[in-house]
PDB file of C-alpha atoms in Angstrom:
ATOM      1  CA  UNK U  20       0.000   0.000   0.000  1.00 47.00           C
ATOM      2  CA  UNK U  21       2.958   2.394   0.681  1.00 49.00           C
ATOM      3  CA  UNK U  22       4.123   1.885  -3.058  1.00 51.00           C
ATOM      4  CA  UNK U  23       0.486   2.879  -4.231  1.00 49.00           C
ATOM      5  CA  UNK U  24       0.523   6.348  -2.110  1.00 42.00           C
ATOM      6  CA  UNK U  25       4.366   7.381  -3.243  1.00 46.00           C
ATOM      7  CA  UNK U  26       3.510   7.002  -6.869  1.00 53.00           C
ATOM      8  CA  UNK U  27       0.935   9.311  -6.766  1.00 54.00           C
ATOM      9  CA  UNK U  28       1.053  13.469  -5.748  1.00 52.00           C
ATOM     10  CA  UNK U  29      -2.491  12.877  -4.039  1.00 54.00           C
ATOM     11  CA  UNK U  30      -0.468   9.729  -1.752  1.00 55.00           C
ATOM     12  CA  UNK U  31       2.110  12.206  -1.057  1.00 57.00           C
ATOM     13  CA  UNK U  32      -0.156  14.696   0.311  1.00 60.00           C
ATOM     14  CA  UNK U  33      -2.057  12.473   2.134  1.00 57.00           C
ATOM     15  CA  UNK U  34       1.061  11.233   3.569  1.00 54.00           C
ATOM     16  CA  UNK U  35       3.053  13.967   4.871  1.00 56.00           C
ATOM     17  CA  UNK U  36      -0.750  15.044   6.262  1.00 57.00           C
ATOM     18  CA  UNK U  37      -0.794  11.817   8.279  1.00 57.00           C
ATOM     19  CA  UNK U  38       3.076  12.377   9.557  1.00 55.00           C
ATOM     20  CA  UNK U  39       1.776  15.892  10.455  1.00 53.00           C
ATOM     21  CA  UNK U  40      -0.809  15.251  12.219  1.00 49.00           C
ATOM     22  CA  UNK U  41       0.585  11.780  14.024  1.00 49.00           C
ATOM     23  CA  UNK U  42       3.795  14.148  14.867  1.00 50.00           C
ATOM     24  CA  UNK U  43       1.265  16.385  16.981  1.00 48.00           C
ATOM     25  CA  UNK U  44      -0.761  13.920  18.208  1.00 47.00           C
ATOM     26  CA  UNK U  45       2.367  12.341  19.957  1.00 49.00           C
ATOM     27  CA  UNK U  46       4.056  15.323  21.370  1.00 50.00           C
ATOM     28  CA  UNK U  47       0.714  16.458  22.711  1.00 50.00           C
ATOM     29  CA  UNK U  48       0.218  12.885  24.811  1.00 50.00           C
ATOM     30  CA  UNK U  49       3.752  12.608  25.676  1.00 53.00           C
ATOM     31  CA  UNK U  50       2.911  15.315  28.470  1.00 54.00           C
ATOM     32  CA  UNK U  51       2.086  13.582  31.567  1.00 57.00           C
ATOM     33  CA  UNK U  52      -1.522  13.449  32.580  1.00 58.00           C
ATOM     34  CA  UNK U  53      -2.947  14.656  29.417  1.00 57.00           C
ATOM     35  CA  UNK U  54      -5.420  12.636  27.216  1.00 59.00           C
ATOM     36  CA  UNK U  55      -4.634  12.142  23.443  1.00 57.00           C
ATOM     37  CA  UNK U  56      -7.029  15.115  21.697  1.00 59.00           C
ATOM     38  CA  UNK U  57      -6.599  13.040  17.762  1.00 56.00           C
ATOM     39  CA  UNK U  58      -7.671   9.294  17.123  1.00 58.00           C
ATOM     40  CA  UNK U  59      -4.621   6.777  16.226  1.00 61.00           C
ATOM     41  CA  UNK U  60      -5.419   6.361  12.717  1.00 59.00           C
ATOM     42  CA  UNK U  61      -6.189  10.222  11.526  1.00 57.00           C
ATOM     43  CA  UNK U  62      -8.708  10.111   8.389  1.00 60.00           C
ATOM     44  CA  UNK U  63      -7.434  10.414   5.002  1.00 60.00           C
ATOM     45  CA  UNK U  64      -8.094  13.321   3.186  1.00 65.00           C
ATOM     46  CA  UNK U  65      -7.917  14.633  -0.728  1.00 63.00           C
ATOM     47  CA  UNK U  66      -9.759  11.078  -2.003  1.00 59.00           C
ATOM     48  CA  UNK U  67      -8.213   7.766  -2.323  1.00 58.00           C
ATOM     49  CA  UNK U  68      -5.246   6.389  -4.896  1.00 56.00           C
ATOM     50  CA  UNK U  69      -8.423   4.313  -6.281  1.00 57.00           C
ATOM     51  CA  UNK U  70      -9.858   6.554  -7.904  1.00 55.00           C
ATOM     52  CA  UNK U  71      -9.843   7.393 -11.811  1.00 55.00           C
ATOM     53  CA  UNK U  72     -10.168  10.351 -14.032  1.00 56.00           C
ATOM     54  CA  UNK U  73     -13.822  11.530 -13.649  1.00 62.00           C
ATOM     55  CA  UNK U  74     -15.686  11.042 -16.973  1.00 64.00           C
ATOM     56  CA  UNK U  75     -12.566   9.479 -18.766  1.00 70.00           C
ATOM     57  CA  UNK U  76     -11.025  10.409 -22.601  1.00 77.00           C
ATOM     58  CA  UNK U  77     -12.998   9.333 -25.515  1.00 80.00           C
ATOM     59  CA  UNK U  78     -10.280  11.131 -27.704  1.00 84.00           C
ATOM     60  CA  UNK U  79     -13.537  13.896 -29.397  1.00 87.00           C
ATOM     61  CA  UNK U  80     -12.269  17.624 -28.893  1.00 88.00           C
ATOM     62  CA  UNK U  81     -14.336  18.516 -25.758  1.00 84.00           C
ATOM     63  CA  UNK U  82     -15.850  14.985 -25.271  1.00 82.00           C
ATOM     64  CA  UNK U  83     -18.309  15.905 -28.309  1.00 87.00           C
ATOM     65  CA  UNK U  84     -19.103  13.483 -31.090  1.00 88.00           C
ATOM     66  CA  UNK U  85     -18.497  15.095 -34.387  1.00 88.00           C
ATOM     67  CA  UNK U  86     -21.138  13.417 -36.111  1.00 91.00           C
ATOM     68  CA  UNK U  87     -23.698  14.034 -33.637  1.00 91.00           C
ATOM     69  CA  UNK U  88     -25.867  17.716 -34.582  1.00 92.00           C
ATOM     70  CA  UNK U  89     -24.990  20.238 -32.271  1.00 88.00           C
ATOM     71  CA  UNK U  90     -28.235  21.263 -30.211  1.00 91.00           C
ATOM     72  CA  UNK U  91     -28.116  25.067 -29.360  1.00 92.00           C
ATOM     73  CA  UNK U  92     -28.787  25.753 -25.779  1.00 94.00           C
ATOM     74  CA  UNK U  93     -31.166  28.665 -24.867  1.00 96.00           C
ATOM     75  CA  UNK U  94     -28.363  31.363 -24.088  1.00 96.00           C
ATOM     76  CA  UNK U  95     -26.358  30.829 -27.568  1.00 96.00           C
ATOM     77  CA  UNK U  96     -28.359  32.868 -30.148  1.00 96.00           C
ATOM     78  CA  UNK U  97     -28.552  35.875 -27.738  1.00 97.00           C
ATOM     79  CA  UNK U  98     -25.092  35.590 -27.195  1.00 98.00           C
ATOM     80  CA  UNK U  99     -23.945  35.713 -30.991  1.00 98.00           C
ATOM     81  CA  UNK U 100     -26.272  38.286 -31.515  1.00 98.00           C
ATOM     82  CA  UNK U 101     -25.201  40.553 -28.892  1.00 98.00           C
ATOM     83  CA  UNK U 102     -21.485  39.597 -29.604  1.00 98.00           C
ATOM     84  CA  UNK U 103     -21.854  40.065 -33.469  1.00 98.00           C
ATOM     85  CA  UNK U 104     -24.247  43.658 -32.517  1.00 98.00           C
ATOM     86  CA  UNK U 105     -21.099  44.629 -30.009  1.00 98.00           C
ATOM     87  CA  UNK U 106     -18.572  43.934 -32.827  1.00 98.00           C
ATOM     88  CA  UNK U 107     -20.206  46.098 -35.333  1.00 98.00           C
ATOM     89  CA  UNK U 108     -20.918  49.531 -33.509  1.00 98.00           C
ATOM     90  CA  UNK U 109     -17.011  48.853 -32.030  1.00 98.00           C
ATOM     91  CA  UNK U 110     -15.879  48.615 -35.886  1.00 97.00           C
ATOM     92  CA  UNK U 111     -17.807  51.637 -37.373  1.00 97.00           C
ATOM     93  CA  UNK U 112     -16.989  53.668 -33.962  1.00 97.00           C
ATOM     94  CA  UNK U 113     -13.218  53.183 -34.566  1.00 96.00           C
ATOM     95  CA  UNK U 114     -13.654  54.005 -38.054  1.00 96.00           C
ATOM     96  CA  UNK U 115     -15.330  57.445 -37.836  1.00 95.00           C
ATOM     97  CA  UNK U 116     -13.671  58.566 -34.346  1.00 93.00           C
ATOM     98  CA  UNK U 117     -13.015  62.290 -34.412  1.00 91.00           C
ATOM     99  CA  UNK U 118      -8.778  62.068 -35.664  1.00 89.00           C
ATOM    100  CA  UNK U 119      -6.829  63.887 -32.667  1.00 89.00           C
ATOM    101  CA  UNK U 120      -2.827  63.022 -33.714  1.00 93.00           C
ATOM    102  CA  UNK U 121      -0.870  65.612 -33.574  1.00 95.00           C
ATOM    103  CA  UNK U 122       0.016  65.310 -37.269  1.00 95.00           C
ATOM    104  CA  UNK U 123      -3.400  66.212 -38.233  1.00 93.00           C
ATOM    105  CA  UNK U 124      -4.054  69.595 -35.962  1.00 93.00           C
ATOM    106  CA  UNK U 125      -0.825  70.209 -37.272  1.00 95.00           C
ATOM    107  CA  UNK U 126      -2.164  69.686 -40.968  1.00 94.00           C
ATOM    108  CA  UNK U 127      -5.103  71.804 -40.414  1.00 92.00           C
ATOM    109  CA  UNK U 128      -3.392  74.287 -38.977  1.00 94.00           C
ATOM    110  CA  UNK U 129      -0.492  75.006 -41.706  1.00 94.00           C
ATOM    111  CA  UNK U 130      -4.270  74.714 -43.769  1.00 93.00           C
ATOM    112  CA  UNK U 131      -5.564  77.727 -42.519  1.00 93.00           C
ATOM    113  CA  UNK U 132      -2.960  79.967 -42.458  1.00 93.00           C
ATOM    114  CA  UNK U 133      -2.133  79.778 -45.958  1.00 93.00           C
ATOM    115  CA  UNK U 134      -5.745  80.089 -46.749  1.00 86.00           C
ATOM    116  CA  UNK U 135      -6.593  76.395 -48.299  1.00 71.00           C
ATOM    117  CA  UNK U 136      -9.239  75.126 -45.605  1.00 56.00           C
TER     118      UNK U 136
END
């Protein structure tokens, strides 16, 4: 059983927990006249070495059959629709923002005092 625990990071955590906690247990009931406060055999804790991946590969990107139709779920369509909407009025905003470089006051500027604008 120790071979099981040391191969695994979940064994290893579970096993420094139960040196931890069987370290303070003793040097609490090596006073004398003092009751042991923990149990002998401390419970294990983060799961068991048994235990597998939950839901397990089936090699599909996301677990999804590829042949299977896609049902859409009730928050999709508003979601493309306010994602597409959001997309749009960013694109023509950033197209006809008011242009406030340097190079163009300049521009406009040298424009008006020669007369041009």
């Amino acid at each position: 059983k120790m071979a099981c625990l040391m191969r695994s990071a979940v064994g290893a955590r579970a096993l420094f927990a139960r040196a931890t906690v069987h370290s303070v247990a003793f040097s609490r009931a090596s006073f004398p006249g003092q009751a042991r406060s923990f149990q002998s055999t401390p419970t294990t804790r983060g799961g068991t070495d048994s235990q597998d991946d939950v839901g397990g590969h089936n090699g599909w990107l996301f677990g999804k059959n590829p042949d299977v139709k896609h049902e859409r779920e009730a928050w999709e369509i508003p979601y493309m629709v306010a994602a597409g909407s959001s997309i749009l009025i960013l694109g023509v905003g950033l197209t006809y923002k008011p242009k406030t470089s340097i190079k163009v006051w300049a521009l406009d500027q040298v424009k008006k005092q020669r007369g041009e604008a």
